Tab-separated table of C-alpha atoms in Angstrom:
chain	number	residue	atom	x	y	z
A	1373	MET	CA	285.495	71.475	-148.591
A	1374	THR	CA	283.709	73.295	-151.074
A	1375	LYS	CA	282.177	76.593	-150.876
A	1376	ASN	CA	279.142	77.988	-153.458
A	1377	ILE	CA	279.458	81.630	-154.126
A	1378	GLY	CA	278.853	83.794	-157.190
A	1379	PHE	CA	280.139	86.804	-158.711
A	1380	HIS	CA	279.581	89.797	-156.775
A	1381	VAL	CA	277.767	91.912	-159.407
A	1382	ASP	CA	274.442	91.387	-161.529
A	1383	ASN	CA	275.431	88.632	-164.084
A	1384	ASN	CA	273.657	90.398	-166.981
A	1385	LEU	CA	275.591	93.854	-166.135
A	1386	SER	CA	279.062	91.581	-166.305
A	1387	ARG	CA	278.119	90.611	-169.802
A	1388	LEU	CA	277.011	94.070	-170.589
A	1389	LEU	CA	280.498	95.478	-169.381
A	1390	VAL	CA	282.628	93.298	-171.291
A	1391	ALA	CA	281.805	94.706	-174.975
A	1392	PRO	CA	282.059	98.556	-174.151
A	1393	LEU	CA	285.439	98.196	-172.425
A	1394	TYR	CA	287.034	95.930	-174.653
A	1395	GLY	CA	285.047	95.397	-177.866
A	1396	ASP	CA	285.725	91.773	-179.206
A	1397	ASN	CA	289.406	91.894	-179.025
A	1398	PRO	CA	290.874	88.944	-177.452
A	1399	THR	CA	294.033	90.075	-176.857
A	1400	PHE	CA	292.740	92.650	-174.477
A	1401	GLY	CA	291.747	89.518	-172.438
A	1402	VAL	CA	295.401	88.502	-172.629
A	1403	ARG	CA	296.800	91.820	-171.522
A	1404	GLU	CA	294.247	91.979	-168.281
A	1405	LEU	CA	295.457	88.311	-167.380
A	1406	LEU	CA	299.121	89.577	-168.028
A	1407	GLN	CA	298.648	92.493	-165.836
A	1408	ASN	CA	297.348	90.504	-162.913
A	1409	ALA	CA	299.881	87.890	-162.954
A	1410	ILE	CA	302.718	90.793	-163.285
A	1411	ASP	CA	301.543	92.272	-160.065
A	1412	SER	CA	301.169	89.198	-158.375
A	1413	CYS	CA	304.866	88.175	-159.098
A	1414	LEU	CA	305.815	91.834	-158.302
A	1415	GLU	CA	304.051	91.461	-155.014
A	1416	ARG	CA	305.812	88.162	-154.139
A	1417	LYS	CA	309.128	89.513	-154.980
A	1418	GLU	CA	308.579	92.417	-152.305
A	1419	LEU	CA	307.578	89.825	-149.735
A	1420	GLU	CA	310.405	87.427	-150.183
A	1421	TYR	CA	312.926	89.946	-150.187
A	1422	SER	CA	311.843	91.474	-146.745
A	1423	LYS	CA	312.495	87.940	-145.621
A	1424	ASP	CA	316.078	88.223	-147.351
A	1425	ASN	CA	315.033	85.401	-149.756
A	1426	TYR	CA	316.951	87.025	-153.098
A	1427	ASN	CA	316.717	83.598	-154.899
A	1428	TYR	CA	313.198	84.033	-156.211
A	1429	VAL	CA	312.572	84.549	-160.058
A	1430	PRO	CA	309.297	85.867	-160.905
A	1431	GLU	CA	308.339	84.329	-164.076
A	1432	ILE	CA	304.975	84.035	-166.282
A	1433	ASN	CA	304.285	81.201	-168.962
A	1434	VAL	CA	301.794	81.937	-171.552
A	1435	SER	CA	300.560	78.905	-174.219
A	1436	LEU	CA	298.205	78.467	-176.684
A	1437	ASN	CA	297.463	74.923	-177.584
A	1438	ARG	CA	295.304	73.733	-180.221
A	1439	ILE	CA	293.081	70.801	-178.959
A	1440	ASP	CA	291.160	69.921	-182.259
A	1441	ASP	CA	289.777	71.541	-185.227
A	1442	THR	CA	287.553	73.912	-183.419
A	1443	THR	CA	288.997	74.585	-179.855
A	1444	SER	CA	292.261	75.509	-178.305
A	1445	THR	CA	293.369	75.876	-174.736
A	1446	PHE	CA	294.818	79.295	-173.222
A	1447	THR	CA	296.742	78.904	-170.221
A	1448	ILE	CA	298.639	81.670	-168.019
A	1449	ILE	CA	300.770	80.355	-165.189
A	1450	ASP	CA	302.704	82.513	-162.707
A	1451	ASN	CA	304.720	81.773	-159.560
A	1452	GLY	CA	303.419	85.066	-157.926
A	1453	LYS	CA	302.003	85.433	-154.701
A	1454	GLY	CA	298.796	83.479	-155.280
A	1455	MET	CA	295.423	83.957	-153.845
A	1456	ASN	CA	293.868	82.620	-150.365
A	1457	GLU	CA	290.212	82.057	-150.167
A	1458	TYR	CA	289.522	85.465	-148.734
A	1459	GLU	CA	291.257	86.945	-151.672
A	1460	ILE	CA	289.401	84.853	-154.156
A	1461	ILE	CA	285.914	85.682	-152.982
A	1462	ASN	CA	286.385	89.328	-152.103
A	1463	TYR	CA	288.142	90.514	-154.935
A	1464	PHE	CA	289.066	88.077	-158.012
A	1465	LEU	CA	285.193	87.428	-158.012
A	1466	SER	CA	283.851	90.504	-156.803
A	1467	VAL	CA	283.886	92.887	-160.049
A	1468	GLY	CA	284.620	96.413	-159.416
A	1469	THR	CA	286.532	95.638	-155.954
A	1470	SER	CA	290.465	95.956	-156.481
A	1471	PHE	CA	292.553	93.944	-154.179
A	1472	ARG	CA	295.252	96.668	-154.511
A	1473	LYS	CA	292.979	99.495	-153.367
A	1474	SER	CA	292.135	97.508	-150.175
A	1475	MET	CA	293.115	97.683	-146.639
A	1476	ASP	CA	294.589	94.116	-146.690
A	1477	TRP	CA	297.153	95.114	-149.677
A	1478	LYS	CA	298.056	98.440	-148.158
A	1479	LYS	CA	299.023	96.586	-144.934
A	1480	LYS	CA	301.877	94.596	-146.772
A	1481	PHE	CA	302.660	96.925	-149.538
A	1482	ILE	CA	302.592	100.306	-148.528
A	1483	ASP	CA	305.557	101.856	-146.916
A	1484	GLU	CA	305.597	104.407	-143.810
A	1485	ASP	CA	305.797	107.158	-146.242
A	1486	GLY	CA	302.460	106.121	-147.416
A	1487	LYS	CA	304.201	104.837	-150.919
A	1488	SER	CA	303.770	101.633	-152.586
A	1489	LYS	CA	306.813	99.433	-152.284
A	1490	VAL	CA	305.706	97.832	-156.098
A	1491	ASN	CA	304.373	98.867	-159.336
A	1492	ARG	CA	300.604	98.114	-159.294
A	1493	ASN	CA	298.620	97.835	-162.751
A	1494	GLY	CA	295.075	96.872	-161.375
A	1495	LYS	CA	293.061	99.306	-159.824
A	1496	PHE	CA	289.569	99.061	-161.216
A	1497	GLY	CA	288.743	95.373	-160.341
A	1498	ILE	CA	287.466	94.356	-163.604
A	1499	GLY	CA	290.022	92.561	-165.097
A	1500	VAL	CA	288.685	88.973	-164.685
A	1501	LEU	CA	285.710	90.198	-166.947
A	1502	ALA	CA	288.445	90.684	-169.648
A	1503	ALA	CA	289.343	86.899	-169.316
A	1504	PHE	CA	285.872	86.237	-171.132
A	1505	LEU	CA	286.761	87.695	-174.327
A	1506	LEU	CA	288.972	84.615	-174.729
A	1507	GLY	CA	286.319	81.880	-173.715
A	1508	ASP	CA	283.108	81.522	-171.762
A	1509	GLU	CA	284.564	79.840	-169.064
A	1510	ILE	CA	287.653	79.845	-166.837
A	1511	GLU	CA	289.398	77.372	-164.493
A	1512	VAL	CA	291.433	78.682	-161.847
A	1513	HIS	CA	294.085	76.789	-159.487
A	1514	SER	CA	295.863	78.893	-156.796
A	1515	LYS	CA	298.383	78.413	-153.858
A	1516	SER	CA	299.150	81.352	-151.684
A	1517	VAL	CA	302.214	82.485	-150.381
A	1518	ILE	CA	300.522	84.541	-147.483
A	1519	ASP	CA	299.049	81.213	-146.002
A	1520	GLY	CA	299.971	78.242	-147.900
A	1521	THR	CA	296.279	77.562	-148.824
A	1522	THR	CA	295.185	75.775	-152.267
A	1523	TYR	CA	292.120	76.649	-153.931
A	1524	SER	CA	290.332	75.477	-157.344
A	1525	PHE	CA	287.444	76.806	-159.151
A	1526	LYS	CA	285.576	76.957	-162.380
A	1527	ALA	CA	283.493	79.931	-163.460
A	1528	SER	CA	281.371	81.384	-166.400
A	1529	ILE	CA	280.167	85.027	-166.879
A	1530	ASP	CA	276.696	83.700	-166.297
A	1531	SER	CA	277.510	81.417	-162.956
A	1532	GLN	CA	274.822	81.710	-160.514
A	1533	SER	CA	277.206	79.828	-157.933
A	1534	ILE	CA	280.981	78.783	-158.335
A	1535	ASN	CA	282.407	75.913	-156.378
A	1536	ILE	CA	285.540	76.905	-154.716
A	1537	SER	CA	287.371	73.881	-153.178
A	1538	LYS	CA	290.690	72.966	-151.773
A	1539	ASN	CA	293.192	71.198	-154.186
A	1540	THR	CA	296.038	69.562	-152.425
A	1541	ASP	CA	297.530	68.494	-155.698
A	1542	ILE	CA	298.430	72.159	-156.360
A	1543	LYS	CA	302.511	72.251	-155.451
A	1544	HIS	CA	303.776	75.719	-156.663
A	1545	TYR	CA	302.905	79.177	-155.296
A	1546	GLY	CA	300.970	81.298	-157.712
A	1547	VAL	CA	298.383	81.057	-160.077
A	1548	GLN	CA	297.417	79.096	-163.060
A	1549	ILE	CA	294.129	80.212	-165.267
A	1550	LEU	CA	293.116	77.766	-168.080
A	1551	ILE	CA	290.489	79.029	-170.726
A	1552	LYS	CA	288.887	76.829	-173.684
A	1553	ILE	CA	288.834	79.302	-176.596
A	1554	ASP	CA	287.400	78.643	-180.174
A	1555	ASN	CA	289.863	78.598	-182.801
A	1556	SER	CA	288.609	81.887	-184.541
A	1557	LYS	CA	290.036	83.697	-181.343
A	1558	ARG	CA	293.071	81.661	-181.735
A	1559	ASN	CA	293.679	82.807	-185.194
A	1560	SER	CA	292.937	86.382	-184.020
A	1561	LEU	CA	295.617	86.036	-181.491
A	1562	LEU	CA	297.991	84.776	-183.857
A	1563	GLU	CA	297.082	86.934	-186.870
A	1564	ASP	CA	300.239	89.096	-188.378
A	1565	HIS	CA	299.457	92.688	-187.935
A	1566	GLN	CA	302.832	93.438	-189.200
A	1567	GLY	CA	301.454	96.165	-191.454
A	1568	ASP	CA	299.154	97.935	-188.838
A	1569	PHE	CA	301.340	99.893	-186.435
A	1570	ASN	CA	298.314	100.700	-183.994
A	1571	ILE	CA	297.426	96.828	-183.229
A	1572	ILE	CA	299.372	95.523	-180.417
A	1573	GLU	CA	299.972	91.771	-180.737
A	1574	TRP	CA	299.275	89.569	-177.827
A	1575	THR	CA	302.830	88.795	-176.987
A	1576	ASN	CA	304.131	92.240	-176.998
A	1577	TRP	CA	302.062	94.054	-174.072
A	1578	TYR	CA	304.819	93.887	-171.676
A	1579	ILE	CA	308.216	95.668	-172.313
A	1580	TYR	CA	310.052	95.446	-168.991
A	1581	GLU	CA	312.643	92.591	-168.313
A	1582	GLU	CA	311.026	91.675	-165.059
A	1583	PRO	CA	308.944	89.396	-164.590
A	1584	LYS	CA	310.157	87.182	-167.413
A	1585	ILE	CA	307.403	86.186	-169.808
A	1586	ASN	CA	307.559	82.908	-171.823
A	1587	PHE	CA	305.258	82.416	-174.634
A	1588	PHE	CA	304.243	78.737	-176.218
A	1589	VAL	CA	302.162	77.893	-179.139
A	1590	ASP	CA	301.540	74.348	-179.390
A	1591	ASN	CA	304.067	73.340	-176.802
A	1592	GLN	CA	306.831	75.223	-178.839
A	1593	GLN	CA	308.027	78.258	-177.376
A	1594	ILE	CA	308.111	81.299	-179.725
A	1595	VAL	CA	310.647	84.005	-179.970
A	1596	VAL	CA	309.337	87.505	-179.306
A	1597	GLU	CA	311.667	90.309	-180.394
A	1598	LYS	CA	312.734	93.036	-178.121
A	1599	GLU	CA	310.942	96.133	-179.191
A	1600	TYR	CA	312.009	98.648	-176.646
A	1601	ASP	CA	315.414	99.010	-175.112
A	1602	LEU	CA	315.294	100.860	-172.363
A	1603	ASN	CA	318.871	102.195	-172.110
A	1604	GLU	CA	318.193	104.024	-175.380
A	1605	TYR	CA	315.494	106.687	-173.211
A	1606	PHE	CA	315.963	109.716	-171.317
A	1607	GLY	CA	314.896	109.667	-167.707
A	1608	PHE	CA	313.465	112.073	-164.909
A	1609	LYS	CA	311.390	111.800	-162.004
A	1610	THR	CA	308.751	114.088	-160.104
A	1611	ALA	CA	307.478	113.774	-156.679
A	1612	SER	CA	304.407	111.878	-157.598
A	1613	PHE	CA	306.201	109.567	-160.354
A	1614	GLU	CA	309.776	107.924	-159.385
A	1615	SER	CA	310.449	107.135	-162.991
A	1616	ILE	CA	309.544	108.592	-166.307
A	1617	LEU	CA	311.232	107.479	-169.844
A	1618	TRP	CA	310.831	109.135	-173.008
A	1619	ASN	CA	312.467	109.192	-176.416
A	1620	TYR	CA	311.584	109.892	-180.115
A	1621	LYS	CA	311.206	106.352	-181.658
A	1622	LEU	CA	311.102	106.421	-185.419
A	1623	VAL	CA	308.629	103.871	-186.800
A	1624	LYS	CA	307.078	102.987	-190.149
A	1625	TYR	CA	303.890	103.185	-191.445
A	1626	GLY	CA	303.144	100.545	-194.235
A	1627	ASN	CA	306.573	100.258	-196.920
A	1628	SER	CA	307.274	103.894	-196.842
A	1629	TYR	CA	305.853	106.498	-194.642
A	1630	GLU	CA	307.853	107.041	-191.574
A	1631	ARG	CA	307.060	108.851	-187.989
A	1632	PHE	CA	307.853	109.480	-184.468
A	1633	GLU	CA	306.208	107.158	-182.482
A	1634	ASN	CA	303.968	108.384	-179.305
A	1635	MET	CA	303.623	105.096	-177.222
A	1636	LEU	CA	302.509	105.298	-173.812
A	1637	ALA	CA	303.254	102.547	-171.285
A	1638	CYS	CA	302.508	102.222	-167.629
A	1639	ASN	CA	304.540	100.115	-165.257
A	1640	GLY	CA	305.694	98.000	-168.268
A	1641	ILE	CA	302.351	97.581	-169.872
A	1642	ILE	CA	301.639	99.233	-173.344
A	1643	ILE	CA	298.529	101.616	-172.950
A	1644	ASN	CA	298.439	102.984	-176.532
A	1645	ARG	CA	300.533	102.795	-179.615
A	1646	SER	CA	300.021	106.396	-180.398
A	1647	TYR	CA	298.012	108.229	-177.436
A	1648	ASP	CA	295.786	111.037	-177.757
A	1649	ASN	CA	296.448	114.569	-177.162
A	1650	ASP	CA	300.054	114.036	-178.692
A	1651	ARG	CA	300.631	117.858	-179.121
A	1652	PHE	CA	302.365	120.244	-176.803
A	1653	ARG	CA	300.193	123.485	-176.162
A	1654	TYR	CA	301.680	127.003	-176.377
A	1655	GLU	CA	299.863	129.776	-175.261
A	1656	ASN	CA	302.383	131.919	-177.543
A	1657	LYS	CA	302.493	130.707	-181.176
A	1658	LYS	CA	305.891	131.687	-181.673
A	1659	TYR	CA	306.888	128.288	-180.208
A	1660	ASN	CA	305.056	126.394	-182.789
A	1661	ASN	CA	306.992	124.138	-185.066
A	1662	LEU	CA	310.160	123.828	-182.549
A	1663	ILE	CA	308.804	120.985	-180.379
A	1664	ASN	CA	305.109	120.198	-181.453
A	1665	TYR	CA	304.788	116.282	-180.660
A	1666	LYS	CA	305.131	114.640	-177.333
A	1667	PRO	CA	307.514	111.318	-177.255
A	1668	THR	CA	307.128	107.998	-176.424
A	1669	VAL	CA	306.498	107.907	-172.592
A	1670	ILE	CA	307.070	104.946	-170.296
A	1671	VAL	CA	305.790	105.539	-166.695
A	1672	ASN	CA	306.676	103.924	-163.542
A	1673	ASP	CA	303.382	104.346	-161.452
A	1674	LYS	CA	303.699	102.686	-158.374
A	1675	ASP	CA	300.855	104.728	-156.510
A	1676	GLY	CA	298.393	104.269	-159.541
A	1677	ILE	CA	297.895	107.893	-160.075
A	1678	LEU	CA	298.122	108.049	-163.775
A	1679	PRO	CA	294.595	108.885	-164.865
A	1680	LEU	CA	293.858	105.954	-167.168
A	1681	LYS	CA	290.337	105.115	-168.800
A	1682	LEU	CA	288.521	102.196	-167.453
A	1683	ASP	CA	289.599	100.119	-170.067
A	1684	ARG	CA	293.177	101.311	-169.930
A	1685	SER	CA	293.724	102.069	-173.604
A	1686	GLU	CA	294.360	105.929	-173.040
A	1687	LEU	CA	295.045	108.625	-170.629
A	1688	ASP	CA	291.733	109.875	-169.221
A	1689	SER	CA	293.229	113.492	-169.494
A	1690	ASN	CA	294.185	116.147	-172.210
A	1691	GLU	CA	297.774	116.184	-170.418
A	1692	PHE	CA	300.160	114.206	-168.366
A	1693	PRO	CA	300.224	115.056	-164.526
A	1694	PHE	CA	303.836	115.803	-165.469
A	1695	GLU	CA	303.292	117.715	-168.766
A	1696	GLU	CA	305.318	120.783	-167.940
A	1697	GLU	CA	308.424	118.464	-166.627
A	1698	LEU	CA	308.069	116.750	-169.520
A	1699	LEU	CA	308.302	119.525	-172.075
A	1700	THR	CA	311.170	120.974	-170.117
A	1701	GLU	CA	313.182	117.919	-170.418
A	1702	VAL	CA	312.407	117.255	-173.995
A	1703	SER	CA	313.286	121.298	-174.388
A	1704	LYS	CA	316.853	120.674	-172.816
A	1705	HIS	CA	317.436	117.828	-175.247
A	1706	TYR	CA	316.277	119.559	-177.946
A	1707	LEU	CA	318.736	122.761	-177.016
A	1708	ALA	CA	321.657	120.447	-176.666
A	1709	LYS	CA	320.990	118.706	-180.059
A	1710	ILE	CA	320.933	122.162	-181.798
A	1711	LEU	CA	324.296	123.395	-179.828
A	1712	THR	CA	326.159	120.160	-180.894
A	1713	LEU	CA	325.046	120.276	-184.501
A	1714	ASN	CA	327.850	119.954	-187.189
A	1715	VAL	CA	326.724	122.112	-190.048
A	1716	ASP	CA	328.452	120.858	-193.218
A	1717	LEU	CA	327.112	122.326	-196.355
A	1718	GLU	CA	329.177	119.351	-198.338
A	1719	ASN	CA	327.144	116.887	-196.822
A	1720	ILE	CA	323.500	117.970	-195.781
A	1721	ASP	CA	321.700	114.902	-194.993
A	1722	ASN	CA	319.273	115.666	-192.530
A	1723	ASN	CA	317.107	118.911	-192.524
A	1724	LYS	CA	315.200	118.452	-189.149
A	1725	ILE	CA	316.212	117.587	-185.616
A	1726	LEU	CA	313.564	115.519	-184.318
A	1727	HIS	CA	310.899	117.784	-184.630
A	1728	ASN	CA	309.017	119.850	-187.308
A	1729	GLY	CA	311.304	122.771	-187.207
A	1730	LYS	CA	313.830	122.625	-190.225
A	1731	ILE	CA	317.046	123.663	-190.596
A	1732	LEU	CA	317.959	127.039	-192.432
A	1733	TYR	CA	321.443	127.365	-193.550
A	1734	GLY	CA	323.504	130.380	-194.147
A	1735	ASP	CA	327.450	130.897	-194.543
A	1736	ASN	CA	328.049	131.201	-190.738
A	1737	GLY	CA	325.590	128.809	-189.440
A	1738	PHE	CA	321.975	128.042	-189.340
A	1739	ILE	CA	318.595	128.933	-187.510
A	1740	ILE	CA	315.126	127.185	-187.248
A	1741	ASP	CA	312.120	127.690	-189.282
A	1742	SER	CA	310.161	128.986	-186.058
A	1743	GLU	CA	308.704	132.396	-185.894
A	1744	TYR	CA	310.506	132.491	-182.341
A	1745	PHE	CA	313.873	132.688	-184.552
A	1746	LEU	CA	312.596	134.208	-187.803
A	1747	ASP	CA	311.653	137.321	-185.921
A	1748	GLY	CA	315.129	138.185	-185.762
A	1749	LEU	CA	315.404	138.291	-189.436
A	1750	GLU	CA	312.498	140.152	-190.299
A	1751	ASN	CA	313.808	143.424	-190.806
A	1752	LEU	CA	317.062	142.295	-192.382
A	1753	GLU	CA	317.331	142.077	-196.156
A	1754	PHE	CA	317.828	138.257	-196.466
A	1755	ASN	CA	317.645	136.276	-199.643
A	1756	PHE	CA	315.881	132.835	-199.111
A	1757	LEU	CA	316.699	129.864	-201.297
A	1758	LYS	CA	314.479	126.402	-201.546
A	1759	ILE	CA	316.243	123.649	-203.255
A	1760	ILE	CA	314.020	120.453	-203.728
A	1761	THR	CA	315.891	117.275	-204.292
A	1762	ASP	CA	314.861	113.619	-204.482
A	1763	ARG	CA	318.106	112.722	-202.741
A	1764	SER	CA	318.491	111.996	-199.328
A	1765	SER	CA	321.601	113.921	-198.826
A	1766	LEU	CA	323.391	116.828	-201.074
A	1767	ASN	CA	326.608	118.152	-201.750
A	1768	LEU	CA	326.394	122.098	-201.644
A	1769	ASN	CA	330.231	122.843	-202.065
A	1770	THR	CA	329.813	124.270	-205.456
A	1771	LEU	CA	327.066	126.582	-203.988
A	1772	SER	CA	328.362	129.925	-203.264
A	1773	LEU	CA	325.960	131.871	-200.861
A	1774	ASP	CA	326.804	135.354	-199.826
A	1775	LYS	CA	326.236	136.317	-196.286
A	1776	LYS	CA	322.579	137.677	-197.215
A	1777	SER	CA	321.563	134.222	-198.250
A	1778	ILE	CA	320.007	131.746	-196.179
A	1779	LEU	CA	319.071	128.266	-197.769
A	1780	PHE	CA	316.324	125.627	-196.927
A	1781	VAL	CA	316.834	121.883	-198.454
A	1782	SER	CA	314.060	120.029	-198.878
A	1783	LEU	CA	315.162	116.257	-199.094
A	1784	LYS	CA	313.684	113.270	-200.565
A	1785	GLU	CA	310.803	115.344	-202.718
A	1786	THR	CA	309.883	114.492	-205.949
A	1787	ILE	CA	307.806	116.977	-208.297
A	1788	ASN	CA	305.915	114.129	-209.796
A	1789	LEU	CA	302.633	113.371	-211.063
A	1790	THR	CA	301.222	113.632	-207.600
A	1791	VAL	CA	303.011	117.135	-206.842
A	1792	GLU	CA	301.731	119.214	-204.131
A	1793	ARG	CA	301.039	122.694	-205.213
A	1794	ASN	CA	303.273	124.194	-202.826
A	1795	SER	CA	306.342	122.879	-204.513
A	1796	LEU	CA	305.303	124.692	-207.863
A	1797	TYR	CA	303.534	127.539	-206.411
A	1798	PRO	CA	304.866	128.366	-202.850
A	1799	GLU	CA	302.902	130.290	-200.281
A	1800	GLY	CA	304.375	134.016	-200.038
A	1801	GLY	CA	305.707	134.081	-203.742
A	1802	ALA	CA	308.720	132.620	-205.255
A	1803	ARG	CA	310.953	132.653	-208.316
A	1804	ILE	CA	311.278	129.101	-209.478
A	1805	LEU	CA	313.613	127.138	-211.720
A	1806	LEU	CA	312.127	123.903	-213.086
A	1807	SER	CA	313.269	121.638	-216.111
A	1808	LYS	CA	311.017	122.396	-219.199
A	1809	LYS	CA	309.648	118.832	-219.134
A	1810	LYS	CA	308.332	119.051	-216.092
A	1811	PHE	CA	306.899	122.805	-216.585
A	1812	ASN	CA	305.111	121.665	-219.773
A	1813	ILE	CA	303.727	118.400	-218.018
A	1814	HIS	CA	302.216	120.821	-215.011
A	1815	PHE	CA	301.645	124.259	-216.824
A	1816	SER	CA	300.436	123.198	-220.391
A	1817	LYS	CA	296.938	124.594	-221.246
A	1818	ASP	CA	295.610	121.037	-221.524
A	1819	SER	CA	296.942	119.916	-218.210
A	1820	LYS	CA	294.716	119.522	-215.295
A	1821	ARG	CA	297.087	119.185	-212.457
A	1822	LEU	CA	296.971	122.691	-211.430
A	1823	PRO	CA	294.226	124.793	-210.857
A	1824	LEU	CA	293.482	127.679	-213.318
A	1825	TYR	CA	294.010	130.496	-210.854
A	1826	ILE	CA	297.915	129.244	-210.395
A	1827	LYS	CA	298.591	128.949	-214.105
A	1828	ASN	CA	297.169	132.652	-214.695
A	1829	ASN	CA	299.401	133.696	-211.787
A	1830	ILE	CA	302.887	132.984	-213.098
A	1831	GLU	CA	305.267	134.680	-215.403
A	1832	ILE	CA	308.034	133.159	-217.549
A	1833	GLU	CA	311.293	135.240	-216.771
A	1834	ASN	CA	313.775	133.096	-218.815
A	1835	GLU	CA	313.833	129.724	-220.555
A	1836	ASN	CA	316.214	127.606	-222.920
A	1837	ASP	CA	315.685	124.255	-224.048
A	1838	GLU	CA	316.212	122.492	-220.883
A	1839	TYR	CA	314.887	124.817	-217.987
A	1840	VAL	CA	312.480	127.380	-217.468
A	1841	ILE	CA	312.540	130.381	-214.873
A	1842	TYR	CA	309.072	131.667	-213.985
A	1843	LYS	CA	307.968	133.703	-210.836
A	1844	THR	CA	304.656	133.968	-209.300
A	1845	LYS	CA	303.015	137.487	-209.734
A	1846	ASN	CA	303.122	138.412	-206.075
A	1847	PHE	CA	306.862	138.075	-205.846
A	1848	GLU	CA	308.579	141.482	-206.673
A	1849	LYS	CA	312.248	140.760	-205.323
A	1850	PRO	CA	314.904	140.847	-207.778
A	1851	SER	CA	316.774	137.691	-208.774
A	1852	PHE	CA	319.965	136.970	-206.613
A	1853	LEU	CA	320.724	133.723	-208.088
A	1854	LEU	CA	318.561	132.533	-210.970
A	1855	ASP	CA	320.360	133.161	-214.144
A	1856	ILE	CA	320.374	129.943	-216.488
A	1857	LYS	CA	323.676	131.232	-218.245
A	1858	GLU	CA	325.445	130.961	-214.888
A	1859	LEU	CA	323.569	128.435	-213.023
A	1860	ASN	CA	326.033	125.271	-211.841
A	1861	THR	CA	324.938	122.185	-214.035
A	1862	THR	CA	326.594	119.859	-211.288
A	1863	LEU	CA	324.030	121.329	-208.548
A	1864	LEU	CA	321.012	121.210	-211.247
A	1865	GLN	CA	321.770	117.418	-211.890
A	1866	GLN	CA	320.976	116.861	-207.895
A	1867	THR	CA	318.003	119.064	-207.784
A	1868	GLN	CA	314.241	118.917	-208.577
A	1869	SER	CA	313.869	122.784	-208.280
A	1870	LEU	CA	315.679	125.740	-207.196
A	1871	GLN	CA	313.244	128.475	-206.052
A	1872	GLU	CA	313.988	131.969	-204.581
A	1873	ILE	CA	311.317	132.264	-201.885
A	1874	SER	CA	310.223	135.046	-199.110
A	1875	ILE	CA	310.293	134.824	-195.303
A	1876	ARG	CA	306.563	134.795	-195.613
A	1877	TYR	CA	306.787	131.020	-196.767
A	1878	PHE	CA	308.370	130.039	-193.487
A	1879	HIS	CA	305.901	132.154	-191.382
A	1880	LEU	CA	303.155	130.166	-193.053
A	1881	LEU	CA	304.781	127.076	-192.239
A	1882	CYS	CA	305.140	127.960	-188.660
A	1883	ILE	CA	301.039	128.380	-188.260
């Protein structure tokens, strides 16, 4: 028996919807098809387990096979619950109508408390449109676990009618989707984006262990490196979300620059490698520079209430629904890191604790360069010393600090041709020791590396054949350390510069 139906949306509207939502990136097509397959597998698992069948193992196979020089076939096969005729017509081919928001779905997968029994990703009913980012026509074969019926059909985005026919040749439960794609899209999927952190590879959308997803290219299985070890993440739950994992994962931009990633994933599917609104907001600025950036967040959202934009590429809100709880959890971890930090002046190798707040060392411990802590020093006569070094660690056992001295070490910093002004002319004023060679490079009359107003606002206080000590004219504090005759040569060999600075330097960092 064959039944002719069409997409339940205007055909021209369907075509217009695809580009604004997804651009022309075929990897989004892979994501949407994976998303549907994952949901289907988890639904079948729930159905099987409800019948005490614990032998079911959810699995998805995704393959990309070359046909000839111009064409390849993209195939995704899942062993999920499949679709019957009613689901195909009323949901899969009905753009904007999500099966997972229907009463049919709720009867099977909502518990007595009104909570979902399974994770659900699809909620907008537009996933089938993304398949057309891969090719102009999709071929679908399905066998339903619900009633055992088997159906096949082909459809294009311009289809006026779609022939859905029974197909007794289908033996296994689940859905198989085949799409012929041109090899330019194949090449786009297989392109190496290793240098671009923000691009999500077509094999890296899903980060959970189940369902198991296998990838094949030209009939050869490819190994997908595991990016996220969820055992390394901290977790909490709220009344609305049963599991929220978080951590600060260090990632590289290019060959050198590192930062903490703020990836967002929902139900195992990556939403964005670097989500917007990634800073915690404080009404009191004294908390600035303590915990500024939000971490990577992995949300289990069974009820589909995480506010996501229509294309699922970003959070559709300025804050998480669990923003306050997340900040509380991150703050507790931050405090634990501070309380367990081992301060060792003989081997300073890390001057920050996950966040922007840098450590300021004293003879009996340390504080963080946040206004919250610095306010306690405002009326005390402390001396502040900044050490700039290009090393990743520093041994300061030869440096004698009195009880009125606080030390800030800036690691992996070089005063060179691309110098930042603040290294040579710190905000708030300073007294600075610099090698004579570097001083001449930056402060000579012919040098154009520094603005004239900086050159005109320094005074040389002491110098010899190797070093120069100068101060900014707005720095009036008497010297407590910088005397060329008494300086420790071992320490100087490890540093780029020694600088006596004021507490205002740190207040300006905190703004």
